[in-house]
Coordinates of C-alpha atoms and ligand atoms in Angstrom, one line a residue:
M837 CA -5.4 -5.6 -16.6
K838 CA -4.7 -5.9 -20.4
T839 CA -1.2 -7.0 -21.5
S840 CA -1.1 -3.8 -23.7
E841 CA -1.1 -1.7 -20.5
F842 CA 1.9 -3.6 -19.1
A843 CA 3.6 -3.2 -22.5
R844 CA 2.9 0.6 -22.5
R845 CA 4.5 0.9 -19.1
R846 CA 7.6 -1.0 -20.2
R847 CA 7.9 1.2 -23.2
Q848 CA 7.6 4.3 -21.2
L849 CA 10.2 3.2 -18.7
M850 CA 12.6 2.1 -21.4
R851 CA 12.2 5.5 -23.1
M852 CA 13.2 7.2 -19.9
M853 CA 16.1 4.8 -19.3
G854 CA 17.8 5.3 -22.7
N855 CA 19.2 2.9 -25.1
D856 CA 22.5 2.1 -23.4
S857 CA 20.8 0.9 -20.3
I858 CA 19.3 -2.3 -18.9
A859 CA 16.7 -2.8 -16.1
I860 CA 16.6 -5.9 -13.9
L861 CA 13.7 -6.7 -11.6
P862 CA 13.6 -9.9 -9.5
A863 CA 10.3 -11.4 -8.4
A864 CA 9.4 -11.4 -4.7
P865 CA 10.9 -14.4 -2.9
E866 CA 8.6 -17.0 -1.3
R867 CA 8.8 -16.7 2.4
L868 CA 8.5 -19.5 5.0
R869 CA 5.8 -19.2 7.7
N870 CA 6.9 -22.3 9.6
R871 CA 9.3 -25.1 8.7
D872 CA 8.3 -25.9 5.1
V873 CA 5.1 -24.0 4.9
E874 CA 5.0 -20.7 3.0
Y875 CA 3.1 -17.5 3.4
P876 CA 0.6 -16.9 0.7
Y877 CA 2.6 -15.6 -2.2
R878 CA 2.4 -11.9 -3.3
Q879 CA 4.4 -10.7 -6.3
D880 CA 6.7 -7.7 -5.9
S881 CA 4.8 -4.6 -6.8
D882 CA 7.4 -3.2 -9.2
L883 CA 7.6 -6.4 -11.1
H884 CA 3.8 -6.7 -11.2
Y885 CA 3.5 -3.2 -12.4
L886 CA 5.7 -3.8 -15.4
T887 CA 4.7 -7.4 -16.3
G888 CA 1.6 -8.7 -14.4
F889 CA 3.7 -11.9 -14.0
P890 CA 2.4 -13.8 -10.9
E891 CA 5.0 -16.4 -10.1
P892 CA 8.0 -16.4 -7.8
E893 CA 11.5 -17.4 -9.1
A894 CA 11.4 -15.0 -12.0
V895 CA 13.5 -12.0 -13.2
A896 CA 12.3 -9.4 -15.7
V897 CA 15.0 -7.8 -17.8
L898 CA 14.3 -4.7 -20.0
A899 CA 17.0 -4.1 -22.5
P900 CA 16.0 -1.1 -24.8
G901 CA 17.0 -1.6 -28.4
R902 CA 18.1 -5.3 -28.0
R903 CA 17.9 -6.9 -31.4
H904 CA 16.3 -10.2 -30.2
G905 CA 13.7 -8.4 -28.2
E906 CA 13.7 -5.8 -25.4
F907 CA 11.7 -7.7 -22.7
V908 CA 13.3 -10.9 -21.5
L909 CA 11.6 -12.9 -18.8
F910 CA 13.4 -15.6 -16.8
C911 CA 11.0 -17.9 -15.1
R912 CA 10.4 -21.5 -13.9
P913 CA 10.2 -23.9 -16.8
R914 CA 7.2 -26.3 -17.1
D915 CA 7.8 -29.3 -15.0
P916 CA 5.0 -32.0 -15.0
E917 CA 6.3 -33.6 -11.8
R918 CA 6.4 -30.4 -9.8
E919 CA 3.2 -29.2 -11.3
V920 CA 1.4 -32.2 -9.8
W921 CA 2.0 -30.5 -6.4
T922 CA 1.8 -26.8 -7.1
G923 CA -0.3 -26.5 -10.3
P924 CA 0.6 -25.3 -13.8
R925 CA 3.4 -22.9 -14.3
V926 CA 3.5 -20.3 -17.0
G927 CA 6.7 -21.6 -18.5
Q928 CA 8.8 -20.1 -21.4
E929 CA 6.0 -20.4 -24.0
G930 CA 3.5 -18.8 -21.7
A931 CA 5.9 -16.0 -20.8
V932 CA 5.9 -15.1 -24.5
S933 CA 2.3 -15.8 -25.4
E934 CA 0.5 -14.7 -22.2
F935 CA 2.9 -12.0 -20.8
G936 CA 4.3 -10.5 -23.9
A937 CA 7.9 -11.4 -23.3
D938 CA 10.1 -11.1 -26.5
D939 CA 12.3 -13.9 -25.1
S940 CA 12.1 -16.2 -22.2
F941 CA 14.6 -18.5 -20.5
P942 CA 14.5 -20.9 -17.6
I943 CA 15.4 -19.2 -14.3
D944 CA 18.2 -21.6 -13.7
D945 CA 20.0 -20.2 -16.8
L946 CA 20.2 -16.8 -15.3
D947 CA 23.9 -17.1 -14.4
D948 CA 24.8 -18.1 -17.9
I949 CA 22.7 -15.6 -19.8
L950 CA 22.5 -12.4 -17.8
P951 CA 26.2 -11.4 -18.1
G952 CA 25.7 -11.5 -21.9
L953 CA 22.7 -9.1 -21.6
L954 CA 24.6 -6.7 -19.3
E955 CA 27.7 -6.7 -21.5
G956 CA 27.9 -3.5 -23.6
R957 CA 25.3 -1.6 -21.6
E958 CA 26.4 1.5 -19.8
R959 CA 23.9 1.8 -17.0
V960 CA 22.2 -0.9 -14.9
F961 CA 18.8 0.2 -13.5
Y962 CA 18.4 -1.9 -10.4
T963 CA 17.3 -1.2 -6.8
M964 CA 20.1 -2.3 -4.5
G965 CA 19.6 -3.2 -0.9
R966 CA 16.2 -4.9 -1.1
R967 CA 17.4 -8.4 -2.0
P968 CA 21.0 -8.8 -0.6
D969 CA 21.3 -12.3 -2.2
F970 CA 20.4 -10.9 -5.7
D971 CA 22.6 -7.9 -5.2
R972 CA 25.6 -10.2 -4.8
R973 CA 24.7 -12.2 -7.9
L974 CA 24.4 -9.0 -9.9
I975 CA 27.8 -7.8 -8.7
A976 CA 29.3 -11.2 -9.6
W977 CA 27.9 -11.0 -13.1
V978 CA 29.4 -7.5 -13.6
N979 CA 32.7 -8.7 -12.2
R980 CA 32.7 -11.6 -14.7
I981 CA 32.4 -9.1 -17.5
R982 CA 35.2 -7.0 -16.0
E983 CA 37.5 -10.0 -16.0
N984 CA 37.0 -10.2 -19.8
A985 CA 37.6 -6.6 -20.4
R986 CA 41.0 -7.4 -22.1
S987 CA 39.1 -9.5 -24.6
G988 CA 37.0 -6.4 -25.4
A989 CA 34.1 -7.0 -23.1
H990 CA 32.5 -3.7 -21.9
P991 CA 31.2 -3.8 -18.3
P992 CA 28.5 -1.4 -17.3
G993 CA 29.9 1.7 -15.6
E994 CA 26.9 2.8 -13.6
F995 CA 24.3 1.4 -11.2
V996 CA 21.2 3.5 -10.9
S997 CA 18.2 2.9 -8.7
L998 CA 15.1 2.1 -10.6
D999 CA 12.9 3.7 -7.9
P1000 CA 12.8 7.3 -9.0
L1001 CA 11.7 6.6 -12.5
L1002 CA 9.4 3.6 -11.8
H1003 CA 7.9 5.0 -8.6
E1004 CA 7.1 8.3 -10.3
M1005 CA 5.2 6.3 -12.9
R1006 CA 3.4 4.3 -10.2
L1007 CA 2.3 7.5 -8.4
F1008 CA -0.1 8.4 -11.3
K1009 CA -2.9 5.9 -11.6
S1010 CA -4.3 5.0 -15.1
P1011 CA -8.0 4.4 -15.7
A1012 CA -7.4 0.6 -15.6
E1013 CA -5.6 1.0 -12.2
L1014 CA -8.4 3.1 -10.9
R1015 CA -11.0 0.5 -11.9
L1016 CA -9.2 -2.0 -9.7
M1017 CA -8.9 0.6 -6.9
R1018 CA -12.6 1.3 -7.1
A1019 CA -13.3 -2.4 -6.9
A1020 CA -11.1 -2.7 -3.9
A1021 CA -12.8 0.3 -2.3
R1022 CA -16.3 -1.2 -3.0
V1023 CA -15.5 -4.6 -1.5
S1024 CA -13.9 -2.9 1.5
M1025 CA -16.8 -0.6 2.1
E1026 CA -19.2 -3.6 2.0
A1027 CA -16.9 -5.5 4.5
H1028 CA -17.0 -2.6 6.9
R1029 CA -20.7 -2.4 6.7
R1030 CA -21.1 -6.1 7.5
A1031 CA -18.5 -5.8 10.3
M1032 CA -20.5 -3.0 12.0
R1033 CA -23.7 -5.2 11.9
R1034 CA -21.7 -8.2 13.2
C1035 CA -20.3 -6.3 16.2
R1036 CA -22.0 -6.9 19.6
P1037 CA -20.9 -6.8 23.2
G1038 CA -19.4 -10.1 24.2
A1039 CA -18.1 -11.0 20.7
A1040 CA -14.4 -11.4 20.2
E1041 CA -12.5 -9.0 17.9
Y1042 CA -11.5 -11.9 15.7
E1043 CA -15.2 -12.7 15.0
V1044 CA -15.5 -9.2 13.5
E1045 CA -12.2 -9.7 11.7
A1046 CA -13.6 -13.0 10.3
E1047 CA -16.6 -11.1 8.8
L1048 CA -14.1 -8.7 7.0
I1049 CA -11.9 -11.5 5.7
A1050 CA -14.9 -13.7 4.7
H1051 CA -16.3 -10.8 2.6
F1052 CA -13.0 -10.1 1.0
R1053 CA -12.6 -13.8 0.0
R1054 CA -16.2 -14.2 -1.1
N1055 CA -15.4 -11.5 -3.6
G1056 CA -12.1 -12.9 -4.8
A1057 CA -10.2 -10.3 -2.9
E1058 CA -7.8 -10.6 0.0
A1059 CA -6.7 -8.4 2.9
A1060 CA -4.3 -5.7 1.7
Y1061 CA -2.8 -5.8 5.2
P1062 CA -3.6 -7.5 8.4
P1063 CA -6.9 -5.9 9.6
I1064 CA -6.8 -3.9 12.8
V1065 CA -9.8 -4.7 14.9
G1066 CA -9.3 -3.0 18.3
G1067 CA -12.0 -2.5 20.9
G1068 CA -11.7 -0.3 24.0
A1069 CA -8.0 0.2 25.1
N1070 CA -6.9 -1.5 21.8
S1071 CA -8.4 1.3 19.8
C1072 CA -5.5 3.4 21.0
V1073 CA -2.9 1.0 19.7
L1074 CA -2.0 2.3 16.3
H1075 CA -0.9 -1.0 14.8
Y1076 CA -2.9 -3.4 16.9
T1077 CA -3.4 -6.8 15.0
R1078 CA -3.8 -9.4 17.8
N1079 CA -7.6 -9.0 17.5
D1080 CA -8.1 -11.5 20.3
A1081 CA -9.9 -9.5 23.0
L1082 CA -13.6 -9.5 23.8
L1083 CA -15.7 -6.5 22.9
R1084 CA -17.3 -4.7 25.8
D1085 CA -20.5 -2.8 26.1
G1086 CA -19.7 0.9 26.2
D1087 CA -16.4 0.6 24.4
L1088 CA -15.5 1.8 20.9
L1089 CA -14.3 -0.5 18.2
L1090 CA -11.7 0.8 15.6
I1091 CA -11.5 -1.2 12.4
D1092 CA -8.7 -0.4 9.9
A1093 CA -9.1 -2.9 7.1
G1094 CA -8.9 -2.8 3.3
A1095 CA -9.2 -5.3 0.5
E1096 CA -6.7 -5.9 -2.3
V1097 CA -8.1 -6.5 -5.7
G1098 CA -5.7 -7.4 -8.6
C1099 CA -2.8 -6.3 -6.3
Y1100 CA -4.4 -2.8 -5.7
A1101 CA -5.2 -1.8 -2.1
A1102 CA -8.0 0.0 -0.4
D1103 CA -7.3 1.3 3.2
I1104 CA -10.3 2.3 5.3
T1105 CA -10.8 3.0 9.0
R1106 CA -14.0 3.5 10.8
T1107 CA -14.6 3.7 14.6
F1108 CA -18.0 2.9 16.1
P1109 CA -19.5 2.0 19.5
V1110 CA -19.7 -1.7 20.2
N1111 CA -23.3 -1.4 21.4
G1112 CA -24.4 0.9 18.6
R1113 CA -24.7 4.1 20.6
F1114 CA -21.9 6.7 21.2
S1115 CA -21.3 8.0 24.7
P1116 CA -21.1 11.8 24.9
Q1117 CA -17.3 11.7 25.1
Q1118 CA -16.9 9.2 22.3
R1119 CA -19.3 11.3 20.2
A1120 CA -17.4 14.5 20.9
I1121 CA -14.1 12.9 19.9
H1122 CA -15.6 11.2 16.9
D1123 CA -17.3 14.4 15.7
L1124 CA -14.0 16.2 16.0
V1125 CA -12.2 13.6 13.9
V1126 CA -14.9 13.8 11.3
K1127 CA -14.5 17.5 11.2
A1128 CA -10.8 17.3 10.8
Q1129 CA -11.1 14.8 8.0
K1130 CA -13.5 17.0 6.2
A1131 CA -11.2 19.9 6.4
A1132 CA -8.2 17.8 5.3
I1133 CA -10.1 16.3 2.3
A1134 CA -11.1 19.8 1.2
K1135 CA -7.4 20.5 0.8
V1136 CA -7.0 17.7 -1.7
R1137 CA -6.9 19.3 -5.1
P1138 CA -4.3 20.0 -7.8
G1139 CA -2.0 22.8 -6.9
N1140 CA -2.2 22.3 -3.1
H1141 CA 0.8 20.6 -1.6
W1142 CA 1.0 17.2 0.1
N1143 CA 1.2 18.7 3.6
D1144 CA -1.9 21.0 3.3
A1145 CA -4.3 18.2 4.3
H1146 CA -2.2 17.3 7.3
Q1147 CA -1.9 20.9 8.4
A1148 CA -5.7 21.4 8.1
A1149 CA -6.3 18.3 10.2
V1150 CA -3.9 19.3 12.9
R1151 CA -5.5 22.7 13.1
V1152 CA -9.0 21.4 13.5
L1153 CA -8.0 18.7 16.0
T1154 CA -5.9 21.0 18.1
E1155 CA -8.7 23.7 18.3
G1156 CA -11.2 21.0 19.2
L1157 CA -9.0 19.5 21.9
V1158 CA -8.7 23.0 23.5
R1159 CA -12.4 23.4 23.3
L1160 CA -13.0 20.1 25.0
G1161 CA -10.5 21.0 27.7
L1162 CA -8.1 18.2 26.8
L1163 CA -5.3 20.6 25.8
K1164 CA -4.7 23.9 27.5
G1165 CA -3.3 26.9 25.8
R1166 CA -3.5 28.7 22.5
P1167 CA -4.0 26.4 19.5
A1168 CA -1.3 28.2 17.4
Q1169 CA 1.2 27.7 20.2
L1170 CA 0.1 24.0 20.8
I1171 CA 0.6 23.3 17.1
K1172 CA 4.0 25.1 17.0
S1173 CA 5.3 23.2 20.1
G1174 CA 3.8 19.9 18.8
A1175 CA 1.8 19.5 22.1
Y1176 CA -1.1 18.1 20.0
R1177 CA 1.1 15.0 19.2
R1178 CA 0.2 13.6 22.6
F1179 CA -3.2 12.7 21.1
Y1180 CA -2.4 12.8 17.4
M1181 CA 1.0 11.2 16.8
H1182 CA 0.7 10.0 13.2
R1183 CA 0.5 11.8 9.9
T1184 CA -2.8 12.3 8.0
G1185 CA -2.1 10.0 5.1
H1186 CA 0.1 8.3 2.5
W1187 CA 0.0 7.4 -1.2
L1188 CA -2.1 4.4 -2.0
G1189 CA -1.8 1.9 -4.9
L1190 CA -0.2 -1.5 -5.4
D1191 CA 1.4 -1.0 -1.9
V1192 CA -0.8 0.2 0.9
H1193 CA 1.9 2.7 1.8
D1194 CA 2.5 3.3 -1.9
V1195 CA 5.7 4.5 -3.5
G1196 CA 6.3 8.1 -4.7
D1197 CA 8.1 11.1 -3.3
Y1198 CA 6.3 13.3 -0.8
K1199 CA 8.9 16.0 -1.2
V1200 CA 10.6 17.3 -4.4
E1201 CA 13.8 19.2 -3.9
G1202 CA 13.1 19.6 -0.3
R1203 CA 9.6 21.0 -0.7
W1204 CA 6.3 19.3 -0.2
R1205 CA 5.1 18.1 -3.5
L1206 CA 2.1 19.6 -5.3
L1207 CA -0.9 17.3 -5.8
E1208 CA -1.7 16.4 -9.4
P1209 CA -4.6 14.5 -11.0
G1210 CA -4.3 10.8 -10.9
M1211 CA -2.6 10.6 -7.5
V1212 CA -4.4 8.6 -4.8
L1213 CA -3.9 9.1 -1.1
T1214 CA -5.5 8.3 2.2
V1215 CA -6.8 10.9 4.5
E1216 CA -6.8 9.5 8.0
P1217 CA -6.8 11.8 11.0
G1218 CA -7.3 10.3 14.5
L1219 CA -7.2 11.0 18.2
Y1220 CA -6.1 8.5 20.8
I1221 CA -6.6 8.9 24.6
P1222 CA -5.3 5.8 26.4
A1223 CA -6.2 4.9 29.9
G1224 CA -4.0 6.6 32.5
S1225 CA -3.5 9.7 30.4
K1226 CA -2.2 12.2 32.9
G1227 CA -4.4 15.2 33.6
V1228 CA -7.3 13.7 31.5
A1229 CA -10.5 12.8 33.2
R1230 CA -11.3 9.1 33.3
K1231 CA -14.4 9.6 31.1
W1232 CA -12.1 10.2 28.1
W1233 CA -10.0 7.1 28.6
N1234 CA -9.7 4.4 26.1
I1235 CA -11.2 6.5 23.3
G1236 CA -9.2 5.9 20.1
V1237 CA -10.8 7.2 16.9
R1238 CA -9.4 7.1 13.4
I1239 CA -11.4 7.8 10.2
E1240 CA -9.7 6.9 7.0
D1241 CA -10.8 7.3 3.4
D1242 CA -9.1 6.9 0.0
V1243 CA -9.0 10.0 -2.1
L1244 CA -8.3 10.4 -5.8
V1245 CA -6.9 13.8 -7.0
T1246 CA -9.0 14.9 -10.0
R1247 CA -8.6 17.7 -12.5
D1248 CA -10.7 20.1 -10.5
G1249 CA -10.5 18.7 -7.0
H1250 CA -10.9 15.2 -5.7
E1251 CA -13.1 12.2 -5.5
V1252 CA -13.4 10.1 -2.4
L1253 CA -13.3 6.5 -3.6
T1254 CA -14.7 5.3 -0.3
D1255 CA -17.4 7.9 0.2
G1256 CA -20.2 5.4 0.1
L1257 CA -19.5 4.1 3.6
V1258 CA -21.2 5.6 6.7
R1259 CA -18.9 7.9 8.5
S1260 CA -20.6 10.4 10.9
A1261 CA -21.9 9.3 14.3
E1262 CA -25.5 9.7 13.1
E1263 CA -24.9 7.6 10.0
I1264 CA -23.1 4.9 12.0
E1265 CA -25.8 4.7 14.7
A1266 CA -28.5 4.5 12.0
W1267 CA -26.7 1.8 10.1
M1268 CA -26.0 -0.3 13.3
A1269 CA -29.6 0.0 14.3
G1270 CA -30.8 -1.4 11.0
A1271 CA -32.1 -4.9 10.5
D1272 CA -29.7 -7.8 9.8
Ligands
LIG2120 N1 -3.6 0.5 7.4 C1 -2.4 1.2 7.5 C2 -2.6 2.6 7.5 O1 -3.6 3.1 7.7 O2 -1.7 3.3 7.1
LIG2121 MN1 -3.6 4.3 5.8
LIG2122 MN1 -5.4 2.1 7.4

């Protein structure tokens, strides 16, 4: 991503904030996995969106109209001794030359410098509640200015969440963002294809997971979220991530996995038979979910509202469940009463971008939001019939099917970013029967 794109975003945000404001965005903290070992670091999506800055221990400040520069970046100073252990840091010079900061200070100077930046500004754009430690520091800085009010210091009068402005910007993807999302989609589709060919009765779920992760890493990507690789009964566990069971002949395998490229996620689910051939019941449920997804994707176009796709999926799934004898009654009534939720208990999608469940409002002033070009969402209907389901014949048990694709709203409809991956039962069987 070019530095000019980050600069454009900062300018746009500052224009909306107004000149008497200031925005403060701390970097994501490093998190311990065990004792002194950290989880792989991932930058906060908001900070990344505005700066591209990759390091922890940083704070971005946007101060529109500031004479010495509007974009101030606090970050770790260069430190040859530390850098022996953890590699080169960007440092103050790099913050300016590589990341377009107008001014950069060492992160340890934050307490000394930030009150001066806040002083005289009316509104502080900052998202409270996400980082309690940082919230307290910010309040202490403001209090320090208040204490000096008698000497003429002017403390900010208003705290405003950054989310509405920033997340509205993030909801609409630029061409550069879409390039990264297409790259994430491509790597993810390849990984799913490889996983389907790697799957065989007797293999462990984690062996299939390894295939996914290996393909992500081989392509410089990583997993956007822990892959779900669930065979048989585990296909009915929505957020299954143990991935440690053996795959059995005759079972289905549900894989929900997506790559992250340049911080942008893909999110794909496919469900297929461990042995390469669907049973009649597995096939019936799979066909039904394919049909529901098709109906839902058809609703993705400008002018339709967010919930249209979900309603279309629910209608197709409920009618199909009645046809198969898994629900009894009139579809309209089963939808109204929510009886279908027994087998379809989640929603049909979410926004997708820097975060897998990306930011952006789903409702505006109490009404489902209208779709507009540049939005990206997932469409992911499913049906889940766990073992022991009362009143359901045994032949249907342990069938969990979800099919998930990533869809861009375009000017005249939509584009399925993940359309190149086999989806229907015929396509899956043909792909799995192919040579290694
Ligand atoms: N992978 C999480 C989801 O599908 O929403
Ligand atoms: Mn999803
Ligand atoms: Mn998913």
